[in-house]
Coordinates of N, CA and C in Angstrom, one line a residue:
X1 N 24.8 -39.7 -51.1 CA 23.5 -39.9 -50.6 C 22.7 -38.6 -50.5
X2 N 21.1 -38.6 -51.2 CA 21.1 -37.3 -50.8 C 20.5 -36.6 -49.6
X3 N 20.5 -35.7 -49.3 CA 19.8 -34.9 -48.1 C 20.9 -35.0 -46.9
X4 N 22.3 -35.5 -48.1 CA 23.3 -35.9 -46.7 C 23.3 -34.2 -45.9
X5 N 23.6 -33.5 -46.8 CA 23.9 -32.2 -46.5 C 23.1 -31.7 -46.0
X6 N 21.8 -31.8 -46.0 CA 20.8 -30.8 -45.6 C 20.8 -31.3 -43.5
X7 N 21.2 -32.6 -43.9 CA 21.0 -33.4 -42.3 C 22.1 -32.8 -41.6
X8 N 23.5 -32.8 -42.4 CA 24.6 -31.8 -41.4 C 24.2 -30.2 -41.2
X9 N 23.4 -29.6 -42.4 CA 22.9 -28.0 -41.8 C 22.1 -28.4 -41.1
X10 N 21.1 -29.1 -40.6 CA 20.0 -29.0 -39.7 C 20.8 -29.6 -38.1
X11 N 21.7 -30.0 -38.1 CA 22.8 -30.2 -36.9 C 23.7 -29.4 -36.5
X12 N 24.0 -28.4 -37.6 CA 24.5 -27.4 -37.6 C 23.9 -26.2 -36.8
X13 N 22.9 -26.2 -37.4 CA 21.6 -25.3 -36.8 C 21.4 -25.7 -35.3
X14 N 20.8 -26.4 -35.2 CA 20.5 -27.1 -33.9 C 21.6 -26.5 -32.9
X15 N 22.7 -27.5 -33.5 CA 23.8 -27.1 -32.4 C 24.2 -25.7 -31.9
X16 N 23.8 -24.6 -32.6 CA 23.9 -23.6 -32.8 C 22.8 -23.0 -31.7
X17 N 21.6 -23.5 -32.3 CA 20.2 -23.1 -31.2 C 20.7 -23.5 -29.9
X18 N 21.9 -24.8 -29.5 CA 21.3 -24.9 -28.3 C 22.6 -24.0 -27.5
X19 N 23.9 -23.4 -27.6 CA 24.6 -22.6 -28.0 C 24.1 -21.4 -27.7
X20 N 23.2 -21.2 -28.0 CA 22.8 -19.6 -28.4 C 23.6 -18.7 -29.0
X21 N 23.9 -19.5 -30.0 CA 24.8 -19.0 -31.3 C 24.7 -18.1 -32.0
X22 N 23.4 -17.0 -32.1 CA 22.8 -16.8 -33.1 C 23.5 -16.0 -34.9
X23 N 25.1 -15.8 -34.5 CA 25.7 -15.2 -35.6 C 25.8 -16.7 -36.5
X24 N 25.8 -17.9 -35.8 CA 26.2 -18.8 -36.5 C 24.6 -19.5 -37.1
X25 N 23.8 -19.0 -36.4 CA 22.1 -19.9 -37.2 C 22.2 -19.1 -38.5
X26 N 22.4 -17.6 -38.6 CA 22.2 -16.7 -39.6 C 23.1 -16.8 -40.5
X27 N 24.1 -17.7 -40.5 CA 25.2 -17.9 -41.5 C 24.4 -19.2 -42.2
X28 N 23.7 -20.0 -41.3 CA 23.0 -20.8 -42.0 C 22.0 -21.1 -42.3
X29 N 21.0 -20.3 -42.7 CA 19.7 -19.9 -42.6 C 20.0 -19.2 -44.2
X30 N 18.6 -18.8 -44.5 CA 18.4 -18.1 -45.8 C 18.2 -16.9 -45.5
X31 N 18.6 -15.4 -46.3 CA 18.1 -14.4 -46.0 C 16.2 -13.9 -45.9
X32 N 15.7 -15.3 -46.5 CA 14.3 -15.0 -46.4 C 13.6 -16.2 -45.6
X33 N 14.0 -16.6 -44.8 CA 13.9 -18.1 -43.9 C 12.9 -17.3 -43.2
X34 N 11.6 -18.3 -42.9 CA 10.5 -18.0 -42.4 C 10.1 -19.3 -42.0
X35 N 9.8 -19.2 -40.6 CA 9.0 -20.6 -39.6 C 8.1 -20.7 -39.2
X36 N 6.9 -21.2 -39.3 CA 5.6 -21.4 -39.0 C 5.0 -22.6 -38.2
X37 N 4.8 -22.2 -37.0 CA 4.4 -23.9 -36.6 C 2.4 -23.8 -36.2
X38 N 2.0 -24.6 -35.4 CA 0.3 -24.3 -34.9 C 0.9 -23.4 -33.8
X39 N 2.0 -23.0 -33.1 CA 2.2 -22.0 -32.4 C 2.8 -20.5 -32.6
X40 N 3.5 -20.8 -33.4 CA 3.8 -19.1 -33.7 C 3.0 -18.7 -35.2
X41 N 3.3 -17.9 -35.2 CA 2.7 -16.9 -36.7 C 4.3 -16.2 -37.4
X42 N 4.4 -17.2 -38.6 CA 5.1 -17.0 -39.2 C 6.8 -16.2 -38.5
X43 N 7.3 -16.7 -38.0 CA 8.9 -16.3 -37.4 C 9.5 -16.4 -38.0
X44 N 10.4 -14.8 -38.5 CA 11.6 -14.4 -39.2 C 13.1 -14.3 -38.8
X45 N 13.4 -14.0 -39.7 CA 15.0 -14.2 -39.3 C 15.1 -13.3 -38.0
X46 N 14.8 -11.8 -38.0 CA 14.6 -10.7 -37.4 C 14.5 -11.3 -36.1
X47 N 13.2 -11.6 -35.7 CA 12.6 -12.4 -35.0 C 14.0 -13.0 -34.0

């Protein structure tokens, strides 16, 4: 099925956010992952 995987990284991630994992978001993240919502201005990995 597709997007099966992308739905276990985004749970991955999550679970990790709520954790305060952060060695583990960065394992699953891209080295150029950038987030944009109507409230922040572009948030980087760094970030």
């Amino acid at each position: 099925m597709p997007g099966r995987d992308s739905d276990a990284i985004v749970r991955a991630v999550f679970a990790a956010y709520a954790a305060k994992d952060r060695a583990a978001i960065e394992r699953l993240i891209a080295s150029d992952f950038h987030f944009t919502s109507p409230l922040d201005n572009r948030i980087d990995r760094a970030t």
